Amino acid sequence: MKSFQGKRAVVTGGGTGMGRELALQLATEGCSWQSCDVSAENMAETKSRCEQAAPAGTKITAHLCDVSNEAQVLAFRDAVAKAHGDHVHLLFNNAGIGGGDSFLTGERAEWDRTFGVCWGGVYLCTRAFLPLVVASPRATSSTPAA
């Protein structure tokens, strides 16, 4: 992809850190994006910064979503499709958390939460959004020879 101008992207974990910076870079280049995070306050800050930096016509939406929760991921996907159309060009599974503490003495619930976000979130978001990526005008697929 030579330019992000006019493209559509989904960024998970866009409330802070790398997700916020990625969203800002995309917006600056005129890429419309949809992002999610578990913090409404952080997403509002990201959205505000991106709206200030984006060229006119760049569509930016922010959503609350815990990527480890399939129902929330599917609701996020449906909101993206409603607000931005039937396809996206880019999917950035950026959401992640640190955690787990000590493998030996840490609480199991901490590890379950970490795996749920860092592994399960990638799986759930990819499964949910891949049809929208495949539907993009530049997507290609290959069919095995008969």
Coordinates of N, CA and C in Angstrom, one line a residue:
M1 N 0.9 -1.2 0.0 CA 0.0 0.0 0.0 C 0.9 1.2 0.0
K2 N 0.7 2.0 -1.0 CA 1.6 3.2 -1.1 C 1.1 4.4 -0.4
S3 N -0.2 4.4 -0.1 CA -0.8 5.6 0.5 C -2.0 5.1 1.4
F4 N -2.1 5.8 2.6 CA -3.2 5.5 3.5 C -4.4 6.4 3.2
Q5 N -4.2 7.4 2.4 CA -5.2 8.4 2.0 C -6.5 7.7 1.5
G6 N -7.6 8.0 2.2 CA -8.9 7.4 1.7 C -9.1 6.0 2.1
K7 N -8.2 5.4 2.8 CA -8.4 4.0 3.3 C -9.2 4.0 4.6
R8 N -9.6 2.8 5.0 CA -10.3 2.5 6.2 C -9.5 1.5 7.1
A9 N -9.3 1.8 8.3 CA -8.6 0.9 9.2 C -9.3 0.7 10.5
V10 N -9.1 -0.4 11.1 CA -9.6 -0.8 12.5 C -8.3 -0.9 13.3
V11 N -8.3 -0.3 14.5 CA -7.2 -0.3 15.4 C -7.8 -0.7 16.8
T12 N -7.4 -1.9 17.3 CA -7.8 -2.2 18.7 C -6.8 -1.7 19.6
G13 N -7.2 -1.4 20.8 CA -6.3 -0.8 21.9 C -5.8 0.5 21.5
G14 N -6.7 1.4 20.9 CA -6.3 2.7 20.5 C -6.3 3.8 21.5
G15 N -6.6 3.5 22.8 CA -6.7 4.5 23.8 C -5.4 5.1 24.3
T16 N -4.3 4.3 24.2 CA -3.0 4.8 24.7 C -1.9 4.2 23.9
G17 N -0.7 4.6 24.2 CA 0.5 4.0 23.7 C 0.6 3.8 22.2
M18 N 1.1 2.6 21.8 CA 1.2 2.3 20.3 C -0.1 2.5 19.6
G19 N -1.2 2.1 20.1 CA -2.5 2.2 19.5 C -2.8 3.6 19.2
R20 N -2.6 4.5 20.2 CA -2.9 5.9 20.0 C -2.0 6.5 18.9
E21 N -0.7 6.2 18.9 CA 0.2 6.7 17.9 C -0.1 6.2 16.5
L22 N -0.5 4.9 16.4 CA -0.9 4.3 15.1 C -2.1 5.1 14.6
A23 N -3.1 5.3 15.5 CA -4.3 6.0 15.0 C -4.0 7.4 14.6
L24 N -3.1 8.1 15.3 CA -2.7 9.4 14.9 C -2.0 9.5 13.6
Q25 N -1.1 8.5 13.4 CA -0.3 8.5 12.1 C -1.3 8.2 10.9
L26 N -2.2 7.3 11.1 CA -3.2 7.0 10.1 C -4.1 8.2 9.8
A27 N -4.6 8.8 10.8 CA -5.4 10.0 10.7 C -4.7 11.1 10.0
T28 N -3.4 11.4 10.3 CA -2.6 12.4 9.7 C -2.5 12.2 8.2
E29 N -2.5 10.9 7.8 CA -2.4 10.6 6.4 C -3.7 10.5 5.7
G30 N -4.8 10.8 6.4 CA -6.1 10.8 5.7 C -6.8 9.5 5.7
C31 N -6.4 8.6 6.6 CA -7.0 7.2 6.7 C -8.1 7.3 7.7
S32 N -9.3 7.0 7.3 CA -10.4 6.9 8.3 C -10.2 5.7 9.1
W33 N -10.5 5.9 10.4 CA -10.3 4.7 11.3 C -11.3 4.6 12.3
Q34 N -11.5 3.4 12.8 CA -12.3 3.0 13.9 C -11.4 2.3 14.9
S35 N -11.6 2.8 16.2 CA -10.7 2.2 17.2 C -11.5 1.8 18.4
C36 N -11.0 0.9 19.2 CA -11.7 0.5 20.4 C -10.7 0.4 21.6
D37 N -11.2 0.6 22.8 CA -10.4 0.4 24.0 C -11.4 0.2 25.1
V38 N -10.9 -0.2 26.2 CA -11.7 -0.4 27.4 C -11.9 0.9 28.2
S39 N -11.2 1.9 27.9 CA -11.3 3.2 28.6 C -11.9 4.3 27.7
A40 N -13.1 4.7 28.1 CA -13.8 5.8 27.3 C -13.0 7.1 27.3
E41 N -12.4 7.4 28.5 CA -11.6 8.6 28.6 C -10.4 8.6 27.7
N42 N -9.7 7.5 27.6 CA -8.5 7.4 26.8 C -8.9 7.4 25.3
M43 N -10.0 6.8 24.9 CA -10.5 6.8 23.5 C -10.9 8.2 23.1
A44 N -11.5 8.9 24.0 CA -11.9 10.3 23.7 C -10.7 11.2 23.5
E45 N -9.6 11.0 24.2 CA -8.4 11.7 24.0 C -7.8 11.4 22.7
T46 N -7.7 10.1 22.4 CA -7.2 9.7 21.1 C -8.0 10.3 19.9
K47 N -9.3 10.2 20.0 CA -10.2 10.7 19.0 C -10.0 12.2 18.8
S48 N -9.9 12.9 19.9 CA -9.7 14.4 19.8 C -8.4 14.8 19.1
R49 N -7.3 14.1 19.5 CA -6.0 14.4 18.9 C -6.0 14.1 17.4
C50 N -6.7 13.0 17.1 CA -6.7 12.6 15.6 C -7.5 13.5 14.8
E51 N -8.7 13.9 15.3 CA -9.5 14.8 14.6 C -8.8 16.2 14.3
Q52 N -8.0 16.6 15.3 CA -7.2 17.8 15.1 C -6.2 17.7 14.0
A53 N -5.6 16.5 13.9 CA -4.5 16.3 12.9 C -4.9 15.8 11.5
A54 N -6.2 15.3 11.4 CA -6.6 14.7 10.2 C -7.1 15.7 9.2
P55 N -6.9 15.4 7.9 CA -7.4 16.3 6.8 C -9.0 16.2 6.8
A56 N -9.6 17.2 6.3 CA -11.1 17.2 6.2 C -11.5 16.0 5.4
G57 N -12.6 15.4 5.9 CA -13.2 14.2 5.3 C -12.8 12.9 5.9
T58 N -11.8 13.0 6.8 CA -11.3 11.8 7.4 C -12.3 11.4 8.5
K59 N -12.9 10.2 8.5 CA -13.9 9.8 9.4 C -13.2 9.0 10.5
I60 N -13.5 9.4 11.8 CA -12.9 8.8 13.0 C -14.0 8.4 13.9
T61 N -14.0 7.2 14.4 CA -14.9 6.8 15.4 C -14.2 6.0 16.5
A62 N -14.7 6.1 17.7 CA -14.1 5.5 18.9 C -15.2 4.7 19.5
H63 N -14.8 3.5 20.0 CA -15.8 2.6 20.6 C -15.2 2.0 21.9
L64 N -16.1 1.7 22.8 CA -15.7 0.9 24.0 C -15.8 -0.6 23.6
C65 N -14.8 -1.3 23.9 CA -14.8 -2.8 23.6 C -13.7 -3.5 24.4
D66 N -14.0 -4.6 25.0 CA -13.1 -5.5 25.6 C -12.9 -6.6 24.6
V67 N -11.7 -6.6 24.0 CA -11.4 -7.5 22.9 C -11.4 -9.0 23.3
S68 N -11.4 -9.3 24.6 CA -11.5 -10.6 25.1 C -13.0 -11.1 25.2
N69 N -13.9 -10.2 24.9 CA -15.3 -10.5 25.0 C -15.9 -10.6 23.6
E70 N -16.3 -11.8 23.2 CA -16.8 -12.0 21.8 C -18.0 -11.1 21.5
A71 N -19.0 -11.0 22.4 CA -20.2 -10.2 22.2 C -19.8 -8.8 21.9
Q72 N -18.8 -8.2 22.7 CA -18.4 -6.8 22.5 C -17.7 -6.7 21.2
V73 N -16.9 -7.6 20.8 CA -16.1 -7.6 19.6 C -17.1 -7.6 18.4
L74 N -18.1 -8.4 18.4 CA -19.1 -8.5 17.4 C -19.9 -7.2 17.3
A75 N -20.2 -6.6 18.5 CA -20.9 -5.3 18.5 C -20.1 -4.2 17.9
F76 N -18.8 -4.2 18.2 CA -17.8 -3.3 17.6 C -17.8 -3.4 16.1
R77 N -17.7 -4.7 15.6 CA -17.6 -4.9 14.2 C -18.9 -4.4 13.5
D78 N -20.1 -4.6 14.1 CA -21.3 -4.2 13.6 C -21.4 -2.6 13.6
A79 N -20.9 -2.0 14.6 CA -20.9 -0.5 14.6 C -19.9 0.0 13.6
V80 N -18.8 -0.6 13.4 CA -17.9 -0.2 12.3 C -18.5 -0.3 11.0
A81 N -19.2 -1.4 10.7 CA -19.8 -1.6 9.4 C -20.9 -0.6 9.2
K82 N -21.7 -0.3 10.2 CA -22.8 0.7 10.1 C -22.2 2.1 9.8
A83 N -21.2 2.5 10.5 CA -20.6 3.8 10.4 C -19.7 4.0 9.2
H84 N -19.0 3.0 8.8 CA -18.0 3.2 7.8 C -18.2 2.4 6.5
G85 N -19.2 1.5 6.5 CA -19.4 0.8 5.3 C -19.1 -0.7 5.4
D86 N -19.2 -1.4 4.2 CA -19.1 -2.8 4.2 C -17.7 -3.4 4.1
H87 N -16.7 -2.5 4.2 CA -15.3 -3.1 4.1 C -14.3 -2.2 4.9
V88 N -13.2 -2.8 5.2 CA -12.0 -2.1 5.8 C -10.8 -2.6 5.0
H89 N -9.8 -1.7 4.9 CA -8.6 -2.1 4.2 C -7.5 -2.7 5.2
L90 N -7.6 -2.2 6.4 CA -6.5 -2.6 7.4 C -7.1 -3.0 8.7
L91 N -6.5 -4.0 9.3 CA -6.9 -4.4 10.7 C -5.6 -4.5 11.5
F92 N -5.5 -3.7 12.6 CA -4.4 -3.7 13.5 C -4.9 -4.2 14.8
N93 N -4.5 -5.5 15.1 CA -4.8 -6.1 16.4 C -3.8 -5.7 17.4
N94 N -3.9 -4.5 17.9 CA -2.9 -3.9 18.8 C -3.2 -4.0 20.2
A95 N -4.5 -4.3 20.6 CA -4.8 -4.3 22.0 C -4.0 -5.4 22.8
G96 N -3.5 -5.0 23.9 CA -2.7 -5.9 24.7 C -2.5 -5.4 26.1
I97 N -2.3 -6.3 27.0 CA -2.0 -5.9 28.4 C -0.8 -6.6 28.9
G98 N -0.1 -6.0 29.9 CA 0.9 -6.7 30.6 C 0.2 -7.4 31.8
G99 N 0.8 -8.4 32.3 CA 0.2 -9.1 33.4 C 0.6 -10.5 33.6
G100 N -0.1 -11.2 34.5 CA 0.3 -12.5 34.7 C 1.1 -12.7 35.9
D101 N 1.9 -11.7 36.3 CA 2.8 -11.8 37.5 C 3.7 -13.0 37.4
S102 N 4.0 -13.6 38.5 CA 4.8 -14.7 38.5 C 4.1 -16.0 38.0
F103 N 4.7 -16.7 37.1 CA 4.1 -17.9 36.6 C 3.9 -18.9 37.7
L104 N 4.8 -18.9 38.7 CA 4.8 -19.9 39.8 C 3.8 -19.5 40.9
T105 N 3.8 -18.2 41.2 CA 2.9 -17.8 42.4 C 1.8 -16.8 42.0
G106 N 1.7 -16.4 40.7 CA 0.7 -15.5 40.3 C -0.7 -16.1 40.3
E107 N -1.7 -15.3 40.4 CA -3.1 -15.8 40.4 C -3.4 -16.2 39.0
R108 N -4.1 -17.3 38.9 CA -4.6 -17.9 37.6 C -5.5 -16.8 36.9
A109 N -6.3 -16.1 37.6 CA -7.2 -15.1 36.9 C -6.4 -14.1 36.2
E110 N -5.3 -13.7 36.7 CA -4.4 -12.7 36.0 C -3.9 -13.2 34.7
W111 N -3.5 -14.5 34.7 CA -3.0 -15.1 33.5 C -4.1 -15.3 32.5
D112 N -5.3 -15.7 33.0 CA -6.4 -15.9 32.1 C -6.8 -14.6 31.4
R113 N -6.8 -13.5 32.2 CA -7.1 -12.2 31.6 C -6.0 -11.7 30.6
T114 N -4.8 -12.0 30.9 CA -3.7 -11.6 29.9 C -3.8 -12.4 28.6
F115 N -4.0 -13.7 28.7 CA -4.2 -14.5 27.5 C -5.5 -14.2 26.8
G116 N -6.5 -13.8 27.6 CA -7.8 -13.5 26.9 C -7.7 -12.2 26.1
V117 N -7.0 -11.3 26.5 CA -6.8 -10.0 25.7 C -5.7 -10.2 24.7
C118 N -4.6 -10.7 25.0 CA -3.4 -10.7 24.1 C -3.5 -11.8 23.0
W119 N -4.1 -12.9 23.4 CA -4.3 -14.0 22.4 C -5.7 -14.1 21.9
G120 N -6.6 -14.2 22.8 CA -8.1 -14.3 22.5 C -8.5 -13.1 21.7
G121 N -8.1 -11.9 22.1 CA -8.5 -10.7 21.4 C -8.1 -10.7 19.9
V122 N -6.9 -11.2 19.7 CA -6.4 -11.2 18.3 C -7.3 -12.2 17.5
Y123 N -7.5 -13.4 18.1 CA -8.4 -14.4 17.4 C -9.8 -13.8 17.2
L124 N -10.4 -13.3 18.2 CA -11.8 -12.8 18.1 C -11.9 -11.7 17.1
C125 N -11.0 -10.7 17.1 CA -11.1 -9.6 16.2 C -10.8 -10.0 14.8
T126 N -9.8 -10.9 14.6 CA -9.5 -11.4 13.2 C -10.7 -12.1 12.7
R127 N -11.3 -13.0 13.4 CA -12.5 -13.7 12.9 C -13.6 -12.7 12.6
A128 N -13.8 -11.7 13.5 CA -14.9 -10.8 13.3 C -14.7 -9.9 12.1
F129 N -13.5 -9.4 11.9 CA -13.2 -8.3 10.9 C -12.7 -8.9 9.6
L130 N -12.2 -10.1 9.5 CA -11.6 -10.6 8.3 C -12.6 -10.5 7.1
P131 N -13.9 -10.8 7.3 CA -14.8 -10.7 6.1 C -14.8 -9.2 5.6
L132 N -14.7 -8.2 6.5 CA -14.7 -6.9 6.0 C -13.4 -6.5 5.3
V133 N -12.3 -7.1 5.7 CA -11.0 -6.9 5.0 C -11.1 -7.6 3.6
V134 N -11.5 -8.8 3.6 CA -11.6 -9.5 2.3 C -12.6 -8.8 1.3
A135 N -13.6 -8.1 1.9 CA -14.5 -7.4 1.0 C -13.9 -6.1 0.5
S136 N -12.8 -5.7 0.9 CA -12.2 -4.4 0.4 C -11.8 -4.5 -1.0
P137 N -11.9 -3.4 -1.8 CA -11.6 -3.4 -3.2 C -10.2 -4.0 -3.6
R138 N -9.3 -3.9 -2.7 CA -7.9 -4.3 -3.1 C -7.6 -5.7 -2.5
A139 N -8.6 -6.3 -1.8 CA -8.3 -7.7 -1.3 C -8.2 -8.7 -2.5
T140 N -7.4 -9.6 -2.3 CA -7.3 -10.7 -3.3 C -7.4 -12.0 -2.6
S141 N -7.9 -13.0 -3.3 CA -7.9 -14.3 -2.8 C -7.4 -15.3 -3.9
S142 N -7.0 -16.4 -3.4 CA -6.5 -17.4 -4.4 C -7.4 -18.6 -4.3
T143 N -7.7 -19.2 -5.4 CA -8.5 -20.4 -5.4 C -7.5 -21.6 -5.9
P144 N -7.5 -22.7 -5.1 CA -6.6 -23.7 -5.6 C -7.0 -24.2 -7.0
A145 N -6.0 -24.6 -7.7 CA -6.3 -25.1 -9.1 C -7.1 -26.4 -9.0
A146 N -8.0 -26.6 -9.9 CA -8.8 -27.9 -9.9 C -8.1 -29.1 -10.4

